[in-house]
Amino acid sequence: MPLLLVLGYVWPEPNSSAAGWRMLSLLQLFQRQGWQVVFASAADKSPHRADLSQFGIEEATIALNCDSFAAQLQQWQPAVVLFDRFMLEEQFGWWVDEICPQALKLLDSEDLHCLRAARQQAFNEQRPVEHTDLTGELALREIAAIHRCDLTLTISRAELQLLTDCYQVPAAQLLYCPFFIENCQVDTRIGFSERQHFSFIGNFRHEPNWQAVLRLKRLWPELRKQLPLAELHIYGAYPPPKATQLHAPRQGFYIKGWTAQAADAFVNYRVCLAPLSFGAGLKGKVIDAMRFGTPVVTTDIGAEGISHQADFLDFPGSVAIDDQALIDAAVALYQDPSLWHKARHKASACLAQFDAALLMPQIWLQLSAVLQQLAQHRQQSFTGRMLKYHHHRSTKFMAQWINAKNKLAALQPKESSDGAS
């Protein structure tokens, strides 16, 4: 039985983030083809993490800069190694190349970190994104890791185009792999009149979500003025004290915190608000809202990769260009049943592009083709081979130095806590 080894930045939390939900789907993609799956991470196990053993997935703890990982690799002998974010390839890629050179190196970019960082920098400075924002140190690291891997899973067609057009990554090294939705039917059981209030959901540790919450707090007085009976309920894992301090029931602004079921943040709400000012990738909150029949008011960032029309006419809700447009769209959707039903009706077509029954076989076919001709595939990427050569030599020697330093420190006798008399 072939083995997939996943090197995780964190342990998957499918009920806390879209990234965790998507990771679990990727693991199940391999399991359905009869593969054994091992998920390994150096991170601490979080309270909301999924129990992977319930899915037949082996969990393993690994150490950074330690040759114990080499012994684990020798034991596992994976056919495919999936790096969860480019930082894991930087840390462990040279080990894989040295010990398991025939293993296919697969990078899950999650969303492009360099794109998100560029947009955040522009947001912080209150200006549009410039080309130089996309060519900084983070981009150099991330794009280099993409070149060193055999394939990179790209969650959004917009990011796929950015990688080929802006960064000149060969299309043969990229594989479009969005969310897998098992049931693309829109839940229409609860209608307009049976729903009330607005909702937002997002992991508070994710800066785009936190900034969206602050934006909602700023815009809420005007929304509340026009809709005095409406409330805004904000859900999300890991709410810090600065978030709970925003809780203001008298103003109809509620910080609900973590929910075990994403449905709780959508099924009974009339409109989902997602005023994201920056970010990258696909937005799980927008896709969940579509699944549960809740129209969305968002920005071009929130609609990216979901809507494929320049004017966003296919989007199941409204895409606002500024604060006033966001307020106007939210009020209109909340008050107009006809507009609300038209928005929800568009969700089916948007969801269909993420149908697991169609996507999984297509993606597996492309993965299998590369696996079967891996040597030939690698010969086509001179840039990747060159970057491996230079990066792995420097990273390998640094890791070996840290490993030796740690071993030496462990051998040193501990100083007595008693002072000399």
Short mmCIF file of C-alpha atoms in Angstrom, two decimals:
data_model
loop_
_atom_site.label_atom_id
_atom_site.label_comp_id
_atom_site.label_asym_id
_atom_site.label_seq_id
_atom_site.Cartn_x
_atom_site.Cartn_y
_atom_site.Cartn_z
CA MET A 1 0.00 0.00 0.00
CA PRO A 2 1.59 3.35 -1.05
CA LEU A 3 2.03 5.92 1.68
CA LEU A 4 1.30 9.65 1.74
CA LEU A 5 3.28 11.59 4.32
CA VAL A 6 1.85 14.99 5.19
CA LEU A 7 4.11 17.45 6.99
CA GLY A 8 1.73 19.84 8.71
CA TYR A 9 2.38 23.36 9.89
CA VAL A 10 -0.43 22.86 12.42
CA TRP A 11 -2.82 20.02 13.25
CA PRO A 12 -5.99 20.24 11.11
CA GLU A 13 -8.95 22.01 12.69
CA PRO A 14 -11.83 21.52 10.22
CA ASN A 15 -14.30 23.25 12.54
CA SER A 16 -12.06 26.28 13.10
CA SER A 17 -10.78 27.16 9.63
CA ALA A 18 -11.35 26.47 5.96
CA ALA A 19 -7.70 25.39 5.72
CA GLY A 20 -8.33 22.58 8.21
CA TRP A 21 -11.44 21.47 6.38
CA ARG A 22 -9.60 21.43 3.05
CA MET A 23 -6.64 19.50 4.47
CA LEU A 24 -8.96 16.76 5.70
CA SER A 25 -10.45 16.56 2.20
CA LEU A 26 -6.97 16.14 0.68
CA LEU A 27 -6.16 13.29 3.06
CA GLN A 28 -9.41 11.58 2.15
CA LEU A 29 -8.61 11.98 -1.56
CA PHE A 30 -5.61 9.68 -1.10
CA GLN A 31 -7.44 7.32 1.23
CA ARG A 32 -10.14 6.74 -1.37
CA GLN A 33 -7.44 5.52 -3.74
CA GLY A 34 -6.28 2.95 -1.18
CA TRP A 35 -3.31 4.90 0.17
CA GLN A 36 -2.03 4.83 3.73
CA VAL A 37 -1.81 8.34 5.22
CA VAL A 38 0.51 9.64 7.94
CA PHE A 39 0.10 13.20 9.22
CA ALA A 40 3.19 14.51 11.03
CA SER A 41 3.73 17.85 12.71
CA ALA A 42 6.08 19.57 15.12
CA ALA A 43 3.25 21.80 16.38
CA ASP A 44 1.52 21.46 19.72
CA LYS A 45 -1.82 19.67 19.56
CA SER A 46 -4.58 22.27 19.76
CA PRO A 47 -7.90 21.85 21.59
CA HIS A 48 -10.00 22.10 18.42
CA ARG A 49 -7.91 19.74 16.29
CA ALA A 50 -9.51 16.79 14.52
CA ASP A 51 -8.82 13.30 15.88
CA LEU A 52 -7.24 11.94 12.70
CA SER A 53 -7.18 8.39 14.05
CA GLN A 54 -10.97 8.35 13.70
CA PHE A 55 -10.43 8.70 9.95
CA GLY A 56 -7.84 5.92 9.82
CA ILE A 57 -4.95 8.40 9.60
CA GLU A 58 -1.78 7.85 11.62
CA GLU A 59 -0.55 10.81 13.67
CA ALA A 60 3.16 11.37 14.28
CA THR A 61 5.21 13.98 16.09
CA ILE A 62 8.37 15.25 14.42
CA ALA A 63 11.14 17.55 15.62
CA LEU A 64 12.72 20.53 13.89
CA ASN A 65 16.44 20.41 13.08
CA CYS A 66 16.82 16.90 14.46
CA ASP A 67 18.12 13.77 12.74
CA SER A 68 15.32 11.76 14.35
CA PHE A 69 13.26 12.86 11.35
CA ALA A 70 15.67 11.00 9.07
CA ALA A 71 14.97 7.76 10.92
CA GLN A 72 11.23 8.36 10.64
CA LEU A 73 11.53 8.96 6.90
CA GLN A 74 13.50 5.74 6.50
CA GLN A 75 10.73 3.89 8.27
CA TRP A 76 7.84 5.43 6.36
CA GLN A 77 9.36 5.42 2.84
CA PRO A 78 6.57 7.62 1.44
CA ALA A 79 5.65 7.65 -2.21
CA VAL A 80 4.34 11.21 -1.88
CA VAL A 81 5.27 13.91 0.64
CA LEU A 82 2.79 16.74 0.99
CA PHE A 83 4.13 19.97 2.51
CA ASP A 84 1.43 21.99 4.25
CA ARG A 85 2.66 25.50 3.36
CA PHE A 86 5.99 26.45 1.84
CA MET A 87 7.76 26.86 5.20
CA LEU A 88 7.59 23.10 5.71
CA GLU A 89 9.35 22.51 2.40
CA GLU A 90 12.09 24.91 3.47
CA GLN A 91 12.52 23.03 6.72
CA PHE A 92 12.19 19.40 5.62
CA GLY A 93 12.56 19.37 1.84
CA TRP A 94 16.27 18.54 1.83
CA TRP A 95 15.67 15.55 4.11
CA VAL A 96 13.09 14.19 1.67
CA ASP A 97 15.37 14.70 -1.33
CA GLU A 98 18.26 12.97 0.43
CA ILE A 99 16.46 9.99 1.98
CA CYS A 100 13.45 9.50 -0.34
CA PRO A 101 14.55 10.96 -3.69
CA GLN A 102 11.86 9.04 -5.58
CA ALA A 103 9.03 10.49 -3.49
CA LEU A 104 6.87 13.04 -5.28
CA LYS A 105 7.12 16.39 -3.50
CA LEU A 106 3.72 18.03 -3.34
CA LEU A 107 3.23 21.55 -1.97
CA ASP A 108 -0.14 22.75 -0.75
CA SER A 109 0.11 26.52 -0.96
CA GLU A 110 -3.18 26.89 1.02
CA ASP A 111 -3.38 30.40 -0.31
CA LEU A 112 -0.43 32.37 -1.60
CA HIS A 113 1.26 33.84 1.45
CA CYS A 114 3.16 36.39 -0.62
CA LEU A 115 -0.07 37.65 -2.18
CA ARG A 116 -1.81 37.95 1.17
CA ALA A 117 1.21 39.73 2.66
CA ALA A 118 1.39 42.14 -0.30
CA ARG A 119 -2.27 43.02 0.09
CA GLN A 120 -1.89 43.43 3.84
CA GLN A 121 1.07 45.78 3.38
CA ALA A 122 -0.94 47.87 0.93
CA PHE A 123 -3.92 47.86 3.32
CA ASN A 124 -1.75 49.01 6.21
CA GLU A 125 -0.45 51.88 4.09
CA GLN A 126 -3.91 52.64 2.64
CA ARG A 127 -2.86 52.32 -1.00
CA PRO A 128 -3.35 49.92 -3.94
CA VAL A 129 -1.12 46.87 -4.33
CA GLU A 130 1.96 47.57 -6.44
CA HIS A 131 4.15 45.15 -8.36
CA THR A 132 7.02 45.67 -5.94
CA ASP A 133 4.78 44.38 -3.12
CA LEU A 134 4.71 41.04 -4.90
CA THR A 135 8.48 40.70 -5.27
CA GLY A 136 9.74 40.91 -1.69
CA GLU A 137 11.55 38.34 0.45
CA LEU A 138 8.42 36.31 1.20
CA ALA A 139 7.70 35.95 -2.51
CA LEU A 140 11.30 34.88 -3.18
CA ARG A 141 11.00 32.14 -0.55
CA GLU A 142 7.54 30.95 -1.55
CA ILE A 143 8.11 30.86 -5.30
CA ALA A 144 11.46 29.12 -4.79
CA ALA A 145 9.72 26.42 -2.75
CA ILE A 146 7.14 26.02 -5.52
CA HIS A 147 9.94 25.49 -8.04
CA ARG A 148 11.64 22.91 -5.79
CA CYS A 149 8.47 20.82 -5.54
CA ASP A 150 7.21 18.54 -8.27
CA LEU A 151 3.66 19.90 -8.06
CA THR A 152 1.93 22.70 -6.18
CA LEU A 153 -1.75 22.56 -5.32
CA THR A 154 -3.30 25.95 -6.03
CA ILE A 155 -6.63 26.70 -4.41
CA SER A 156 -7.78 29.53 -6.68
CA ARG A 157 -7.76 30.05 -10.44
CA ALA A 158 -6.84 33.68 -9.79
CA GLU A 159 -3.69 32.56 -7.96
CA LEU A 160 -2.96 30.00 -10.67
CA GLN A 161 -2.93 32.83 -13.20
CA LEU A 162 -0.77 35.00 -10.94
CA LEU A 163 1.81 32.22 -10.61
CA THR A 164 2.06 31.67 -14.36
CA ASP A 165 1.81 35.30 -15.49
CA CYS A 166 3.64 37.22 -12.76
CA TYR A 167 6.09 34.63 -11.45
CA GLN A 168 6.54 32.58 -14.64
CA VAL A 169 5.96 29.24 -12.90
CA PRO A 170 5.45 26.53 -15.56
CA ALA A 171 1.82 25.42 -15.75
CA ALA A 172 3.01 21.79 -15.64
CA GLN A 173 4.11 22.33 -12.03
CA LEU A 174 0.73 23.65 -10.88
CA LEU A 175 -2.47 21.78 -10.13
CA TYR A 176 -5.76 23.60 -9.52
CA CYS A 177 -7.18 22.07 -6.36
CA PRO A 178 -9.95 24.09 -4.66
CA PHE A 179 -12.32 22.99 -1.92
CA PHE A 180 -14.05 19.65 -2.43
CA ILE A 181 -17.78 19.91 -1.71
CA GLU A 182 -19.51 16.55 -1.33
CA ASN A 183 -23.04 17.90 -1.61
CA CYS A 184 -23.45 20.91 -3.86
CA GLN A 185 -27.17 21.25 -3.22
CA VAL A 186 -28.11 24.60 -1.70
CA ASP A 187 -30.09 24.24 1.52
CA THR A 188 -33.31 26.15 0.82
CA ARG A 189 -35.43 24.79 3.66
CA ILE A 190 -35.38 28.04 5.63
CA GLY A 191 -36.68 31.02 3.68
CA PHE A 192 -36.38 34.79 3.86
CA SER A 193 -39.16 35.45 6.37
CA GLU A 194 -37.95 32.72 8.74
CA ARG A 195 -34.47 34.21 8.98
CA GLN A 196 -33.23 37.26 10.82
CA HIS A 197 -30.03 39.12 11.70
CA PHE A 198 -26.55 39.26 10.12
CA SER A 199 -23.63 36.91 10.73
CA PHE A 200 -19.87 36.73 10.27
CA ILE A 201 -17.51 33.82 10.92
CA GLY A 202 -13.73 33.60 10.87
CA ASN A 203 -10.79 32.41 12.94
CA PHE A 204 -9.71 35.40 15.04
CA ARG A 205 -6.03 34.42 14.69
CA HIS A 206 -6.24 35.18 10.97
CA GLU A 207 -5.49 38.89 10.53
CA PRO A 208 -7.86 39.45 7.57
CA ASN A 209 -10.72 38.17 9.75
CA TRP A 210 -9.77 40.39 12.68
CA GLN A 211 -9.62 43.45 10.44
CA ALA A 212 -13.03 42.49 9.01
CA VAL A 213 -14.46 42.38 12.54
CA LEU A 214 -13.04 45.84 13.27
CA ARG A 215 -14.56 47.11 10.04
CA LEU A 216 -17.94 45.65 10.99
CA LYS A 217 -17.72 47.30 14.40
CA ARG A 218 -17.10 50.62 12.68
CA LEU A 219 -19.94 50.21 10.14
CA TRP A 220 -22.48 48.67 12.47
CA PRO A 221 -23.92 51.91 13.94
CA GLU A 222 -25.03 53.05 10.47
CA LEU A 223 -26.47 49.63 9.64
CA ARG A 224 -28.25 49.49 12.98
CA LYS A 225 -29.66 52.97 12.39
CA GLN A 226 -31.36 51.77 9.21
CA LEU A 227 -32.32 48.35 10.65
CA PRO A 228 -32.95 48.99 14.36
CA LEU A 229 -34.18 45.45 15.10
CA ALA A 230 -31.28 43.68 13.36
CA GLU A 231 -28.34 42.13 15.19
CA LEU A 232 -24.86 41.10 14.09
CA HIS A 233 -23.54 37.80 15.46
CA ILE A 234 -19.81 37.16 15.07
CA TYR A 235 -18.46 33.61 15.29
CA GLY A 236 -14.90 32.33 15.20
CA ALA A 237 -12.28 30.25 16.96
CA TYR A 238 -9.78 31.72 19.42
CA PRO A 239 -11.41 35.10 20.19
CA PRO A 240 -8.84 37.17 22.14
CA PRO A 241 -9.78 39.62 24.92
CA LYS A 242 -9.62 42.52 22.45
CA ALA A 243 -12.41 40.80 20.48
CA THR A 244 -14.63 39.92 23.42
CA GLN A 245 -14.37 43.55 24.53
CA LEU A 246 -16.32 44.46 21.37
CA HIS A 247 -19.34 42.49 22.62
CA ALA A 248 -22.18 45.02 22.93
CA PRO A 249 -25.65 43.43 23.23
CA ARG A 250 -27.38 46.78 23.71
CA GLN A 251 -26.14 47.82 20.28
CA GLY A 252 -27.01 44.42 18.78
CA PHE A 253 -23.33 43.51 18.30
CA TYR A 254 -22.60 40.02 19.63
CA ILE A 255 -19.26 38.19 19.83
CA LYS A 256 -20.41 34.55 19.82
CA GLY A 257 -16.97 32.93 19.58
CA TRP A 258 -16.26 29.36 18.56
CA THR A 259 -18.95 27.05 17.24
CA ALA A 260 -18.52 23.33 16.64
CA GLN A 261 -20.85 23.43 13.65
CA ALA A 262 -20.35 25.98 10.88
CA ALA A 263 -24.05 25.70 10.08
CA ASP A 264 -24.82 27.59 13.29
CA ALA A 265 -23.38 30.74 11.73
CA PHE A 266 -25.56 30.57 8.61
CA VAL A 267 -28.80 28.57 8.60
CA ASN A 268 -31.00 30.99 10.55
CA TYR A 269 -29.37 34.23 9.41
CA ARG A 270 -30.70 36.38 6.62
CA VAL A 271 -27.39 37.80 5.36
CA CYS A 272 -23.72 36.92 5.86
CA LEU A 273 -21.33 39.87 5.99
CA ALA A 274 -17.70 39.32 4.92
CA PRO A 275 -16.06 42.75 4.46
CA LEU A 276 -12.54 41.46 3.84
CA SER A 277 -10.03 44.20 3.05
CA PHE A 278 -7.17 41.85 2.16
CA GLY A 279 -6.38 38.15 1.98
CA ALA A 280 -5.90 35.42 -0.60
CA GLY A 281 -7.27 32.04 -1.61
CA LEU A 282 -10.87 30.89 -1.44
CA LYS A 283 -13.01 32.04 1.46
CA GLY A 284 -14.57 29.12 3.31
CA LYS A 285 -17.12 31.43 4.93
CA VAL A 286 -18.44 32.48 1.52
CA ILE A 287 -18.71 28.89 0.30
CA ASP A 288 -20.42 27.81 3.52
CA ALA A 289 -22.89 30.66 3.20
CA MET A 290 -23.78 29.45 -0.30
CA ARG A 291 -24.23 25.89 0.93
CA PHE A 292 -26.65 27.00 3.63
CA GLY A 293 -28.60 29.33 1.36
CA THR A 294 -27.44 32.59 2.95
CA PRO A 295 -26.68 35.50 0.58
CA VAL A 296 -23.33 37.22 1.16
CA VAL A 297 -22.19 40.82 1.12
CA THR A 298 -18.44 40.90 0.61
CA THR A 299 -15.60 42.57 -1.29
CA ASP A 300 -13.66 41.63 -4.41
CA ILE A 301 -11.25 39.81 -2.07
CA GLY A 302 -14.08 37.68 -0.70
CA ALA A 303 -15.45 36.89 -4.15
CA GLU A 304 -12.07 36.05 -5.72
CA GLY A 305 -11.90 32.54 -7.13
CA ILE A 306 -15.66 32.08 -6.71
CA SER A 307 -17.09 34.64 -9.10
CA HIS A 308 -15.69 34.53 -12.63
CA GLN A 309 -17.34 37.61 -14.10
CA ALA A 310 -15.65 40.99 -13.99
CA ASP A 311 -18.89 42.63 -12.81
CA PHE A 312 -19.61 39.85 -10.26
CA LEU A 313 -23.12 39.34 -11.68
CA ASP A 314 -22.81 35.59 -11.04
CA PHE A 315 -22.06 36.09 -7.32
CA PRO A 316 -24.75 34.93 -4.85
CA GLY A 317 -25.03 38.25 -3.06
CA SER A 318 -23.31 41.59 -3.47
CA VAL A 319 -19.70 42.65 -3.96
CA ALA A 320 -19.08 46.11 -2.51
CA ILE A 321 -16.28 48.47 -3.49
CA ASP A 322 -16.35 50.65 -0.36
CA ASP A 323 -17.98 51.08 3.04
CA GLN A 324 -21.08 52.89 1.82
CA ALA A 325 -21.68 50.34 -0.93
CA LEU A 326 -21.35 47.58 1.65
CA ILE A 327 -23.93 49.21 3.94
CA ASP A 328 -26.33 49.83 1.05
CA ALA A 329 -26.02 46.25 -0.22
CA ALA A 330 -26.52 44.78 3.26
CA VAL A 331 -29.67 46.84 3.86
CA ALA A 332 -31.09 46.04 0.42
CA LEU A 333 -30.56 42.28 0.77
CA TYR A 334 -31.95 42.31 4.29
CA GLN A 335 -35.15 44.13 3.33
CA ASP A 336 -35.95 42.95 -0.21
CA PRO A 337 -37.25 39.33 -0.50
CA SER A 338 -37.05 39.39 -4.30
CA LEU A 339 -33.42 40.53 -4.33
CA TRP A 340 -32.61 38.02 -1.58
CA HIS A 341 -34.06 35.06 -3.49
CA LYS A 342 -32.30 36.10 -6.72
CA ALA A 343 -29.00 36.12 -4.84
CA ARG A 344 -29.58 32.70 -3.29
CA HIS A 345 -30.58 31.27 -6.67
CA LYS A 346 -27.08 32.01 -8.01
CA ALA A 347 -25.43 29.83 -5.35
CA SER A 348 -26.07 26.53 -7.16
CA ALA A 349 -24.01 27.47 -10.22
CA CYS A 350 -21.17 28.81 -8.06
CA LEU A 351 -21.07 25.69 -5.90
CA ALA A 352 -21.06 23.35 -8.91
CA GLN A 353 -17.45 24.30 -9.74
CA PHE A 354 -16.37 22.72 -6.41
CA ASP A 355 -18.26 19.43 -6.84
CA ALA A 356 -16.09 16.72 -5.26
CA ALA A 357 -17.57 14.03 -7.52
CA LEU A 358 -16.12 15.83 -10.54
CA LEU A 359 -12.97 17.39 -9.10
CA MET A 360 -11.49 14.45 -7.21
CA PRO A 361 -11.19 12.09 -10.24
CA GLN A 362 -9.73 14.89 -12.38
CA ILE A 363 -7.14 15.84 -9.80
CA TRP A 364 -6.21 12.24 -9.09
CA LEU A 365 -5.74 11.59 -12.82
CA GLN A 366 -3.28 14.48 -13.07
CA LEU A 367 -1.44 13.43 -9.92
CA SER A 368 -1.14 9.86 -11.16
CA ALA A 369 0.25 11.01 -14.51
CA VAL A 370 3.08 12.89 -12.79
CA LEU A 371 3.76 9.99 -10.42
CA GLN A 372 4.14 7.60 -13.34
CA GLN A 373 6.56 9.87 -15.20
CA LEU A 374 8.28 11.61 -12.31
CA ALA A 375 11.82 11.49 -13.69
CA GLN A 376 10.72 12.98 -17.01
CA HIS A 377 8.62 15.59 -15.21
CA ARG A 378 11.63 16.70 -13.15
CA GLN A 379 13.89 16.98 -16.17
CA GLN A 380 11.59 19.70 -17.51
CA SER A 381 12.29 21.93 -14.49
CA PHE A 382 15.90 23.10 -14.62
CA THR A 383 15.04 26.03 -12.33
CA GLY A 384 13.71 23.67 -9.70
CA ARG A 385 16.81 21.47 -9.82
CA MET A 386 19.09 24.50 -9.59
CA LEU A 387 17.22 25.91 -6.59
CA LYS A 388 17.28 22.53 -4.87
CA TYR A 389 21.03 22.34 -5.26
CA HIS A 390 21.78 25.72 -3.71
CA HIS A 391 19.02 25.86 -1.10
CA HIS A 392 19.42 22.33 0.20
CA ARG A 393 23.17 22.67 0.70
CA SER A 394 22.78 25.78 2.87
CA THR A 395 19.70 24.49 4.72
CA LYS A 396 21.23 21.07 5.28
CA PHE A 397 24.40 22.46 6.86
CA MET A 398 22.43 24.89 9.04
CA ALA A 399 20.13 22.09 10.25
CA GLN A 400 23.10 19.83 10.95
CA TRP A 401 24.80 22.61 12.91
CA ILE A 402 21.68 23.22 15.04
CA ASN A 403 21.27 19.47 15.57
CA ALA A 404 24.90 19.11 16.70
CA LYS A 405 24.58 22.15 18.95
CA ASN A 406 21.46 20.70 20.60
CA LYS A 407 23.16 17.33 21.13
CA LEU A 408 26.19 19.02 22.67
CA ALA A 409 23.99 21.08 24.98
CA ALA A 410 22.22 17.92 26.14
CA LEU A 411 25.57 16.37 27.09
CA GLN A 412 26.69 19.33 29.18
CA PRO A 413 26.28 18.82 32.96
CA LYS A 414 23.68 21.11 34.47
CA GLU A 415 25.05 23.74 36.82
CA SER A 416 24.14 23.31 40.45
CA SER A 417 21.42 25.63 41.67
CA ASP A 418 23.36 26.09 44.94
CA GLY A 419 25.82 28.95 44.93
CA ALA A 420 29.44 28.44 46.03
CA SER A 421 30.06 29.18 49.71
#
